[in-house]
Short mmCIF file of C-alpha atoms in Angstrom, two decimals:
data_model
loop_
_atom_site.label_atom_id
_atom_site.label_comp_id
_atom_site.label_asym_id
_atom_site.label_seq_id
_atom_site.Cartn_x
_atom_site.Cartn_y
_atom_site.Cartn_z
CA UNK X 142 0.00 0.00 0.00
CA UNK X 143 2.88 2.65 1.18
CA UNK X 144 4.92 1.82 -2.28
CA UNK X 145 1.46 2.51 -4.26
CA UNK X 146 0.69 5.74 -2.32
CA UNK X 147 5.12 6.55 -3.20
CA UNK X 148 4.27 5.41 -6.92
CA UNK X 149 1.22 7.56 -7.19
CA UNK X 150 2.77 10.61 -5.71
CA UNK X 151 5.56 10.67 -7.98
CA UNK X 152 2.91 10.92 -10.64
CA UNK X 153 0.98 14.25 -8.99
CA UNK X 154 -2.26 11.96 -7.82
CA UNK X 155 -3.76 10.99 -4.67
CA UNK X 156 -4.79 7.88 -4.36
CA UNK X 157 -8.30 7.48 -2.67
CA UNK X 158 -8.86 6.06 1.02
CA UNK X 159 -6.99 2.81 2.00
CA UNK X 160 -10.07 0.76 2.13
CA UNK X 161 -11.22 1.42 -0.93
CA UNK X 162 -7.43 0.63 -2.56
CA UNK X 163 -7.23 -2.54 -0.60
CA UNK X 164 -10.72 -3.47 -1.98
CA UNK X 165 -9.52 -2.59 -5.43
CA UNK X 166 -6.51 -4.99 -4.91
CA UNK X 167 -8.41 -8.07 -3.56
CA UNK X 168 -10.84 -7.71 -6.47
CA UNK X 169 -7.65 -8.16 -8.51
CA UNK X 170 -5.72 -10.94 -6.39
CA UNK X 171 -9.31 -12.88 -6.26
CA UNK X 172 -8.99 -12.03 -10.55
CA UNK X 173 -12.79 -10.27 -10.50
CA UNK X 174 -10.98 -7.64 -12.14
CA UNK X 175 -8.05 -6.47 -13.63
CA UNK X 176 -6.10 -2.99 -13.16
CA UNK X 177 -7.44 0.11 -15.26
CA UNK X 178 -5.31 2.56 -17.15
CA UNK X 179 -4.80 4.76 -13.84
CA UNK X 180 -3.29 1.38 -11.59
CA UNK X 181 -1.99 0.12 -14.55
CA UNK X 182 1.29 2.18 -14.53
CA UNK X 183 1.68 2.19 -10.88
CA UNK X 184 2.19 -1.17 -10.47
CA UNK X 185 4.52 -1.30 -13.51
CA UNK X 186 6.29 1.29 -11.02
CA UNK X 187 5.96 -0.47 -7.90
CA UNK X 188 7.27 -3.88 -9.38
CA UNK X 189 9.81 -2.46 -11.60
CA UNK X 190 8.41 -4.32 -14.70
CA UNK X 191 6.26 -3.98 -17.86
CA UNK X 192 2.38 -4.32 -18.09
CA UNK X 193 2.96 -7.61 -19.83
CA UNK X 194 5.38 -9.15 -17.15
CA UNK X 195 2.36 -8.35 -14.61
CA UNK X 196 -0.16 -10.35 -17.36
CA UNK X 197 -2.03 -6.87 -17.86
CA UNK X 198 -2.92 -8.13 -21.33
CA UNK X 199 -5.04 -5.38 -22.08
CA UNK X 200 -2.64 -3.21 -22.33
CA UNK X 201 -1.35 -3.53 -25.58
CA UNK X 202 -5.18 -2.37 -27.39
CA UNK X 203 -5.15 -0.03 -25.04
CA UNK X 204 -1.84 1.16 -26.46
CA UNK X 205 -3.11 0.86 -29.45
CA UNK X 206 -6.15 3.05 -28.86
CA UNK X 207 -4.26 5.52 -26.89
CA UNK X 208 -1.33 6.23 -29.89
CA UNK X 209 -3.95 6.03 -32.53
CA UNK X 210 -4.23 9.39 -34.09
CA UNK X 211 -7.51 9.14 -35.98
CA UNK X 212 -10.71 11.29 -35.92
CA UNK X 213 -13.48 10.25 -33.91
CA UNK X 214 -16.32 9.12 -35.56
CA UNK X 215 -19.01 10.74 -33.09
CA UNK X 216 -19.07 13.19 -30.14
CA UNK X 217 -19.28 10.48 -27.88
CA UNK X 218 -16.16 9.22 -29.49
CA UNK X 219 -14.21 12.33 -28.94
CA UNK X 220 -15.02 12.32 -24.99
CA UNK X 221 -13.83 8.50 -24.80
CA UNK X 222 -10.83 9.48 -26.58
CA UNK X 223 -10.07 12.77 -25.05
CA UNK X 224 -10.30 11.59 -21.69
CA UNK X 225 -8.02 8.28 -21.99
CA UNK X 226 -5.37 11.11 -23.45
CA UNK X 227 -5.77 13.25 -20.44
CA UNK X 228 -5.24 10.37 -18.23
CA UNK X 229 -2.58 8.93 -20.16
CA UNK X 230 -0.81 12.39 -20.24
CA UNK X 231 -1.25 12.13 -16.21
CA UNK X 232 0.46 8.78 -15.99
CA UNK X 233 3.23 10.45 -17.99
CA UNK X 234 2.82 7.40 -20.58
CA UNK X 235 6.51 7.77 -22.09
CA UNK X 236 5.18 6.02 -25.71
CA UNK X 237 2.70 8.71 -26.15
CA UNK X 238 4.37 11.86 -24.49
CA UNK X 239 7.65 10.65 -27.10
CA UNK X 240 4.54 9.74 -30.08
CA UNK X 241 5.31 11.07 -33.62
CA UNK X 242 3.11 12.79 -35.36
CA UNK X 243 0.91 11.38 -37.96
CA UNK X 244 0.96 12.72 -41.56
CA UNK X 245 -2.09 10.97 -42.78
CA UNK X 246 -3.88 12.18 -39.66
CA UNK X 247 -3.69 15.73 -40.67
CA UNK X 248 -5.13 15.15 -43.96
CA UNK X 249 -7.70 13.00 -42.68
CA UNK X 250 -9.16 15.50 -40.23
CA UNK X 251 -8.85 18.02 -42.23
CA UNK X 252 -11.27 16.51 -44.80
CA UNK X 253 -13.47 15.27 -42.96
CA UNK X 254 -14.38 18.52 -40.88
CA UNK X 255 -14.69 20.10 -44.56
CA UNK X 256 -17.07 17.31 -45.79
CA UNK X 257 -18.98 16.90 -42.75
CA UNK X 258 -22.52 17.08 -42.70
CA UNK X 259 -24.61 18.73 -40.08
CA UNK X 260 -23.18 18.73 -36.86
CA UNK X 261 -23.79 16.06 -34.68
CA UNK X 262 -26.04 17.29 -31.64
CA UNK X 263 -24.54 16.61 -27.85
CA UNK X 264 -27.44 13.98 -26.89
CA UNK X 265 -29.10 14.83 -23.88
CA UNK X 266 -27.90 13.33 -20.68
CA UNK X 267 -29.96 11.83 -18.21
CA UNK X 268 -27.52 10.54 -16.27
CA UNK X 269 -23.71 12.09 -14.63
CA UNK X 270 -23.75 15.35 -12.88
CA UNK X 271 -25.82 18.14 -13.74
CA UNK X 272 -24.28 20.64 -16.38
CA UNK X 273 -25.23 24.38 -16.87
CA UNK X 274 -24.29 27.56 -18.43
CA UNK X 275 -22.26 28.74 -15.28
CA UNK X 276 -20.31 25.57 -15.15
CA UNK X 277 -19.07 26.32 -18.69
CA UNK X 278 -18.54 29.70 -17.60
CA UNK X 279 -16.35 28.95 -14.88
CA UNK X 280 -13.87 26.12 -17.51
CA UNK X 281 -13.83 28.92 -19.72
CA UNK X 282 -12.66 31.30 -16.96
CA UNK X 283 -10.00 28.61 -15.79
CA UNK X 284 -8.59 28.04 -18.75
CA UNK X 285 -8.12 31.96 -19.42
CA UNK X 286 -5.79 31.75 -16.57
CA UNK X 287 -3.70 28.77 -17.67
CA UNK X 288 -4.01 30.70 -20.88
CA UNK X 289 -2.09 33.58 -19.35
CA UNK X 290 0.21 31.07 -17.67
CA UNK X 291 1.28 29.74 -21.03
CA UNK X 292 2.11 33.12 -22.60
CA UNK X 293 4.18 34.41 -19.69
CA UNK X 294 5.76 31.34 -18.47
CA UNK X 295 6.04 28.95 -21.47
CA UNK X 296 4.22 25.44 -22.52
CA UNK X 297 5.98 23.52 -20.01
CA UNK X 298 5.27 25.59 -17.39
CA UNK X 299 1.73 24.72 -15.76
CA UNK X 300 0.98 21.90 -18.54
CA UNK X 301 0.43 19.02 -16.33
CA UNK X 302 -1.74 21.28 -14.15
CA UNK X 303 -3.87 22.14 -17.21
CA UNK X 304 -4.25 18.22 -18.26
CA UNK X 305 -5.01 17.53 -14.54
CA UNK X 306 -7.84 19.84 -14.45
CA UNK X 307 -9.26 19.08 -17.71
CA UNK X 308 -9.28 15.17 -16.72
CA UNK X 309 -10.78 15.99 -13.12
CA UNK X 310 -13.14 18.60 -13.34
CA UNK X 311 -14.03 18.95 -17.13
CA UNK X 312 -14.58 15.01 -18.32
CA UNK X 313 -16.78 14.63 -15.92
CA UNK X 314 -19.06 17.44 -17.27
CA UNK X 315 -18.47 16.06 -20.52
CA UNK X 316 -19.89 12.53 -19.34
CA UNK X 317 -22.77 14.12 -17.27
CA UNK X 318 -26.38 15.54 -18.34
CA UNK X 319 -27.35 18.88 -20.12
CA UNK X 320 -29.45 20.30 -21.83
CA UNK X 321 -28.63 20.47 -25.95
CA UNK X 322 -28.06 24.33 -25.52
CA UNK X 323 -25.62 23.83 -22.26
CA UNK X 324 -24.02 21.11 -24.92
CA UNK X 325 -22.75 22.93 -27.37
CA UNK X 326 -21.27 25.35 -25.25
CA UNK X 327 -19.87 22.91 -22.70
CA UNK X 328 -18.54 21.16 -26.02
CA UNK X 329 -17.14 24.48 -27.05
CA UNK X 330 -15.23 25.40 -24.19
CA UNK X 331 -13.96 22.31 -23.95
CA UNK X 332 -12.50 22.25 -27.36
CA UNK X 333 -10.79 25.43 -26.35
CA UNK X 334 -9.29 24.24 -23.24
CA UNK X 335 -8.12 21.23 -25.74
CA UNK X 336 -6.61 23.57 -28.13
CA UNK X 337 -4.45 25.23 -25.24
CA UNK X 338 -3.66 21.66 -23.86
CA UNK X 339 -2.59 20.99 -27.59
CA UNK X 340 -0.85 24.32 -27.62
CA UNK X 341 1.40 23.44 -24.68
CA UNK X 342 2.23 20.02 -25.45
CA UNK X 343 3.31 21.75 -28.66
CA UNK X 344 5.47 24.05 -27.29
CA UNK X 345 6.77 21.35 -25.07
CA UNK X 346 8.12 19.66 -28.31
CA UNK X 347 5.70 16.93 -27.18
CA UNK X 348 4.31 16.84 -30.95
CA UNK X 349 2.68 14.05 -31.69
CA UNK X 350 0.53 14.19 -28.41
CA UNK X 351 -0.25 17.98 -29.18
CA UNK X 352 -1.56 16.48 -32.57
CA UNK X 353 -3.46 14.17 -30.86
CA UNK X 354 -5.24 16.68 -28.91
CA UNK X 355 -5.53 18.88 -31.81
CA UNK X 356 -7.86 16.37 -33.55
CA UNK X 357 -9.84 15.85 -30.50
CA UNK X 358 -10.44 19.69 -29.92
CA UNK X 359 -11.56 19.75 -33.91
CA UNK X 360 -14.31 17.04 -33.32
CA UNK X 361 -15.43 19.23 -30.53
CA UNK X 362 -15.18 21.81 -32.02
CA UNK X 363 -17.66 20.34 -35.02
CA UNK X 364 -20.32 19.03 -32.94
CA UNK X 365 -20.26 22.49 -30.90
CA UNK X 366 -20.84 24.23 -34.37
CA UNK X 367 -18.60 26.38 -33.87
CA UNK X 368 -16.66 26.96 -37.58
CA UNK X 369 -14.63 29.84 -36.47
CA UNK X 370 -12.78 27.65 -33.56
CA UNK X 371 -12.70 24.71 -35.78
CA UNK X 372 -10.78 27.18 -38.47
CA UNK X 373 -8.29 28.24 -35.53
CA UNK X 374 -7.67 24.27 -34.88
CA UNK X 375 -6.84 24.10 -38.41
CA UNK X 376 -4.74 26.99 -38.31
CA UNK X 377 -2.52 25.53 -35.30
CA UNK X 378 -2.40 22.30 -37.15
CA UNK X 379 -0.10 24.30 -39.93
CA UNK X 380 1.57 26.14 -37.53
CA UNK X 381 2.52 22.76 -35.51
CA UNK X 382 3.25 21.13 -39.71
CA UNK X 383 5.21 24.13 -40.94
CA UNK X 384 7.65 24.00 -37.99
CA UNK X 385 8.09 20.31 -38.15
CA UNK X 386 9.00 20.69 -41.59
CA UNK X 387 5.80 19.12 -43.35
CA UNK X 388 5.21 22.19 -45.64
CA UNK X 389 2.79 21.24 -48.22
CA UNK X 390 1.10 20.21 -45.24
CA UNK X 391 1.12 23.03 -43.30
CA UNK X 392 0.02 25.44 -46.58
CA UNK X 393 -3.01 22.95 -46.75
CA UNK X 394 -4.18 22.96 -43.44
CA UNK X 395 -4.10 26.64 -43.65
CA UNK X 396 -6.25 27.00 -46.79
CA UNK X 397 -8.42 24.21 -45.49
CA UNK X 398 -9.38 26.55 -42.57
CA UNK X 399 -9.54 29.57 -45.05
CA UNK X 400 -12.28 27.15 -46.89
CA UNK X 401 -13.68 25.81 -44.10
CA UNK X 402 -15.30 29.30 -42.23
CA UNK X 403 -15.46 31.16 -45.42
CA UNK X 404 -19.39 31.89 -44.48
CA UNK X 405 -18.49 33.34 -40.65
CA UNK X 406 -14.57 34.14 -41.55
CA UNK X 407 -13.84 37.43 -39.62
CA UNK X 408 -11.18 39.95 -41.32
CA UNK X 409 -8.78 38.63 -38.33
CA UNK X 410 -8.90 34.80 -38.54
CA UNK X 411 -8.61 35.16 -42.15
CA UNK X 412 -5.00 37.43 -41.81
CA UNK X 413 -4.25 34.91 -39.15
CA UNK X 414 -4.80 32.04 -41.74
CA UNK X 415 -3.29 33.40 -44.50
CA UNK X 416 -0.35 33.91 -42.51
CA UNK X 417 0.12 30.83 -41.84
CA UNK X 418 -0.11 29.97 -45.32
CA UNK X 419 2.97 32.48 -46.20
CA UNK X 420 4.77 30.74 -43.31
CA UNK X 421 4.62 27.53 -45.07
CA UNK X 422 5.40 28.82 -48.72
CA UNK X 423 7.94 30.64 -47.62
CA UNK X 424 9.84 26.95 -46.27
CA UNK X 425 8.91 25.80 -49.80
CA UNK X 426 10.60 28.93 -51.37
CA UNK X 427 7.94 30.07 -53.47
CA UNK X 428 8.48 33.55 -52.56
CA UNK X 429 5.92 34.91 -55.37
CA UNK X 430 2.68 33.22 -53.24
CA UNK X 431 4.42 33.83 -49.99
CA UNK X 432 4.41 37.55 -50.87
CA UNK X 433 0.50 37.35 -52.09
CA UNK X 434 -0.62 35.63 -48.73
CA UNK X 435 0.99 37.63 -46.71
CA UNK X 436 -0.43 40.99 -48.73
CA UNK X 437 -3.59 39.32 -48.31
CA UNK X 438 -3.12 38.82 -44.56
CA UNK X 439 -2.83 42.66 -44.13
CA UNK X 440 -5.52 43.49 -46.48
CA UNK X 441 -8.13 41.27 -44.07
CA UNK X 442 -6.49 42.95 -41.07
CA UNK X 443 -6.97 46.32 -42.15
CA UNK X 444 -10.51 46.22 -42.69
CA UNK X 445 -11.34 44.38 -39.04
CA UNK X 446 -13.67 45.34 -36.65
CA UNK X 447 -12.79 44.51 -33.12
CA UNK X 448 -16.28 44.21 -31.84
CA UNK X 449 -17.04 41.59 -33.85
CA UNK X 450 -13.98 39.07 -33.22
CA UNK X 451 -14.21 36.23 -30.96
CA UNK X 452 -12.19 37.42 -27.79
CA UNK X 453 -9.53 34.22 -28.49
CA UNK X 454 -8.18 35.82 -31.67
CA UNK X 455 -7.33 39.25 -30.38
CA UNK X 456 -4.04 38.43 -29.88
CA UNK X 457 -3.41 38.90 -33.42
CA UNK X 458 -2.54 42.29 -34.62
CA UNK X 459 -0.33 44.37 -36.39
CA UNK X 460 2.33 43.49 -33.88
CA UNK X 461 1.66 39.52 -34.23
CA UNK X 462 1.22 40.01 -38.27
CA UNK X 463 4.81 41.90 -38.63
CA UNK X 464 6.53 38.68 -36.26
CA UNK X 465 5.04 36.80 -38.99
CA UNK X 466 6.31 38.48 -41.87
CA UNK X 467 9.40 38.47 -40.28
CA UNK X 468 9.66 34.52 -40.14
CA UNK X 469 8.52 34.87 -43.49
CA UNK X 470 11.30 36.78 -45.26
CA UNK X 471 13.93 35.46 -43.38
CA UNK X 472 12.57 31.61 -44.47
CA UNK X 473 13.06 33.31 -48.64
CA UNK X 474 16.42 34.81 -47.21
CA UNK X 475 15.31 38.49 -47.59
CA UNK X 476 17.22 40.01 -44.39
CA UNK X 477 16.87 43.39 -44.73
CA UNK X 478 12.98 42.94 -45.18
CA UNK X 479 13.15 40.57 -42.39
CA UNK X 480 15.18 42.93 -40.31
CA UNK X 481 11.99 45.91 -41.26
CA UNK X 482 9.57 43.37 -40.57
CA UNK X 483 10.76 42.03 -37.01
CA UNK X 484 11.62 45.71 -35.44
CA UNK X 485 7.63 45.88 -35.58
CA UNK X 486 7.12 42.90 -34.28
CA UNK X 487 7.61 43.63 -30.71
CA UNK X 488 3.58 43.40 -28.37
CA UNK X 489 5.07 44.39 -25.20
CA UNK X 490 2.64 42.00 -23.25
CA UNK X 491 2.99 38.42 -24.56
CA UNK X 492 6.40 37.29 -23.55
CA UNK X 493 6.88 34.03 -25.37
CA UNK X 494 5.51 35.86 -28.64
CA UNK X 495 8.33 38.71 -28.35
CA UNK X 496 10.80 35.80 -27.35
CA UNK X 497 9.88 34.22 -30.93
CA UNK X 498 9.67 38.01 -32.77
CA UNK X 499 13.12 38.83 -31.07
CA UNK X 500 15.35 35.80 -32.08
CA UNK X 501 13.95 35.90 -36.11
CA UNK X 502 15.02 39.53 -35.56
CA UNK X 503 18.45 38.37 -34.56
CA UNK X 504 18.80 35.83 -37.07
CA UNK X 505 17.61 37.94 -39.81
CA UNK X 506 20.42 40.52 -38.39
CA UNK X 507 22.89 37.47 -38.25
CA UNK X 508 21.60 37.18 -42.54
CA UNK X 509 22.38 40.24 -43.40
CA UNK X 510 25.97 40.24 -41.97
CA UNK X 511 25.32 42.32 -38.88
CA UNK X 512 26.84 40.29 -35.98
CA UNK X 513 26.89 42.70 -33.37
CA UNK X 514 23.56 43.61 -33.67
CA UNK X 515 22.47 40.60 -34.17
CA UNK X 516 24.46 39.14 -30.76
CA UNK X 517 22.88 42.19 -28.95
CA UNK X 518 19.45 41.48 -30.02
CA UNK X 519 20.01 37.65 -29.24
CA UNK X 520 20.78 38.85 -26.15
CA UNK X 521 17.41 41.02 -25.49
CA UNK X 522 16.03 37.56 -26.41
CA UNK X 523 17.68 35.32 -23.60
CA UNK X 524 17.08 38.21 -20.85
CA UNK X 525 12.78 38.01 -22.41
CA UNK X 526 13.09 34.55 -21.93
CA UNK X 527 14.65 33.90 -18.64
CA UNK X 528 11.19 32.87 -16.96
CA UNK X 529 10.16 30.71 -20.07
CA UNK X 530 9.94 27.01 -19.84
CA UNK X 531 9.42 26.22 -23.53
CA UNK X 532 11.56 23.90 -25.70
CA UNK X 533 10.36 25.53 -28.43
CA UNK X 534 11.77 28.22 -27.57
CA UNK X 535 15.42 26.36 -26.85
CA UNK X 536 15.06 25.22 -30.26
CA UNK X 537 14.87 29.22 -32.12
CA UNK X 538 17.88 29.78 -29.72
CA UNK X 539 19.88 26.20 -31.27
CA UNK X 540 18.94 27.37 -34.70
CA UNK X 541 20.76 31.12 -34.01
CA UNK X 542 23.64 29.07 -32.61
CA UNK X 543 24.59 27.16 -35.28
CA UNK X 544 24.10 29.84 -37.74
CA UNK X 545 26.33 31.96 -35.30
CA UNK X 546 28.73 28.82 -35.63
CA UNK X 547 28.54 29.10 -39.43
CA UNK X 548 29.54 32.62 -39.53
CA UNK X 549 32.70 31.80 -37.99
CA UNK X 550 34.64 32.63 -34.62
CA UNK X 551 35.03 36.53 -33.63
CA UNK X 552 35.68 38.59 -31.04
CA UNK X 553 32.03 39.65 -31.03
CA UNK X 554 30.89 35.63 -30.84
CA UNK X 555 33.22 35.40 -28.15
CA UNK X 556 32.01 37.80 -26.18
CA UNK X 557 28.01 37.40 -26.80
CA UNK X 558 28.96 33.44 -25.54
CA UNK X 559 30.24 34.36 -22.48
CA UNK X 560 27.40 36.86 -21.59
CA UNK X 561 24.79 34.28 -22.68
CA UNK X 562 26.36 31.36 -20.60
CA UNK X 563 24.42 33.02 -17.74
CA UNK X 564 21.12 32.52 -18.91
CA UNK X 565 18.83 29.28 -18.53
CA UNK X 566 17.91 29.22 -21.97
CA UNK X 567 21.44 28.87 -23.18
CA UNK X 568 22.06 25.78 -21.08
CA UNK X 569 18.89 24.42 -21.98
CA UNK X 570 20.02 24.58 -25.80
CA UNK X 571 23.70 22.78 -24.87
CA UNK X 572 21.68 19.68 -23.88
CA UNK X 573 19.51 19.94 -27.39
CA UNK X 574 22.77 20.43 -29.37
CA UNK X 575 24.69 18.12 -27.85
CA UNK X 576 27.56 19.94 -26.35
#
């Protein structure tokens, strides 16, 4: 019992009272039952041995299930599947936190939210917990915080705490009774809260779980009717494909979404989607359609109204659009426009967002031969990001090293080394780089 209570604590859980564990374990010893996905891993901990050593034979379909990344087939689906991902991102389940992505699964989901027909309406619940307009309120209102939490402190930051409360307090909600109008919003929110969850794991460089949780949030999403959040799902989906390298991808999922809302597209979530279109042509060096999405991307953004965006997409403005142009022309090798674009690219108030804007500013610096500015700059970057926990973020940092490597050894290298040595971020990238 104490080595189950030790096992479970060095997960983050609690395990319920001891009378109800030691009636779960003679149920097992007396073979009534068998260990669910929760014990499962804790015994594998206690013993020191795999699920199939302990004759948990269900584990490997439950493996399977778990690492499949395909898109549910109904909105009950999506709540089975969503929740055995939250608890198997509890469990820290190494096979799917370490999970590639899937190609095929982007294309799949992607078509099939285009092609679907109506959406599917959240059945009414007679049984579960009661469900009403102020408990979606209040998930929204949580994950608004974690929200904030994520853009000052980084993906890994408070991610487990965000899975946590999605798979304590939010499943059950999902599982319990409402009414069809409470559904769609409960189904809303909770696609939201997905997105972030798929956001973080993303940012944690945990990318094939983030994927997984980006499909879920998109069925959600559909049977919520809500287009315009489905679009943004879409939208992270190339974002997540472009920076993986998967670049016809990432232009597709992009102009999927641009399809997709066309009827409710708002001047914002349309710059925000072509945007990431011009992200992924310019990896594919066509700098001709690069150039037209992102001059269609500040056409839509100069003709928005901000009373009539959703609240989620105000983040992106002239500030966010410029940090995008600036990855942009770098990506073609166009410094000096880089270097234009990326001095504009600054928000002031979301501090992984000027992390990103300030190292393509340094590397676009680094392009067009100016070290020193571009070590300084580099510099703003690492002092930005000392409260960051984001291995995305270690990665931009990798990429200026090398091509700091590449330019050859200087005085002014020398010195911008030493300085950085002092920062977290810069030890966090030796580890990635293998020094």
């Amino acid at each position: 019992m104490r080595e189950l209570r030790q096992a479970a604590a060095r997960r983050g859980h609690q395990l319920p009272s001891d009378a109800s564990v030691k009636r779960r374990i003679a149920s097992w010893e007396n073979g009534h039952s068998t260990p669910d996905d929760f014990y499962s891993p804790l015994l594998c901990d206690v013993y020191g041995v795999s699920a199939a050593e302990l004759g948990l034979n269900h584990g490997s379909q439950q493996d399977s299930a778990l690492l499949d990344a395909g898109y549910p087939a109904s909105p009950d689906g999506a709540i089975q599947a969503v929740g055995k991902l939250w608890r198997a991102d509890l469990n820290r389940y190494e096979p799917l936190l370490e999970a590639e992505p899937s190609e095929h699964a982007w294309s799949e989901a992607s078509l099939r939210w285009l092609v679907a027909p109506e959406p599917a309406i959240p059945r009414p619940r007679s049984e579960g917990m009661r469900v009403g307009l102020g408990d979606v309120a209040a998930i929204k209102t949580t994950a608004d915080l974690f929200a904030q939490l994520d853009d000052q402190f980084g993906g890994d930051h408070a991610r487990h705490a965000v899975i946590q409360y999605l798979s304590n307090d939010v499943l059950p909600m999902l599982r319990g009774k409402y009414t069809e109008q409470v559904g769609r919003a409960l189904f809303s929110t909770a696609a939201e809260a997905t997105l972030l969850a798929g956001w973080m794991s993303y940012d944690s460089c945990h990318h094939g779980l983030a994927q997984r949780y980006f499909l879920q949030a998109l069925r959600l999403a559909q049977d919520a009717n809500d287009r315009r959040l489905a679009g943004s799902i879409l939208s992270a989906m190339s974002h997540q494909a472009t920076f993986l390298g998967q670049y016809t991808h990432g232009a597709t999922l992009a102009r999927a979404a641009l399809m997709g809302i066309s009827p409710v597209a708002t001047p914002t979530l349309r710059a925000q989607f072509h945007a990431m279109e011009a992200r992924a042509l310019a990896r594919t060096g066509d700098v001709t359609a690069c150039e037209a999405a992102l001059s269609a991307a500040t056409r839509s953004l100069e003709s928005r109204n901000s009373d009539d965006e959703p609240e989620w997409i105000s983040y992106f403005d002239e500030a966010e659009l410029a940090a995008e142009a600036a990855h942009c022309f770098r990506d073609v090798n166009s410094a000096r426009q880089a270097v234009a674009h990326g001095e504009n690219a600054m928000s002031g108030s979301h501090v992984r967002s000027d992390f990103f804007a300030t190292m393509v500013l340094a590397d676009a610096h680094l392009r067009a031969g100016e070290t020193e500015e571009a070590c300084r700059v580099a510099l703003d970057a690492l002092d930005l990001g000392e409260q960051l926990k984001s291995a995305r973020c270690v990665s931009y940092l990798a990429e200026f090293r090398q091509d700091l490597a590449a330019a050859g050894d200087s005085a002014i290298s020398r010195d911008f080394t030493e300085q950085a040595q002092e920062h977290r971020l810069w030890v966090a990238s030796e580890a990635q780089l293998g020094i």
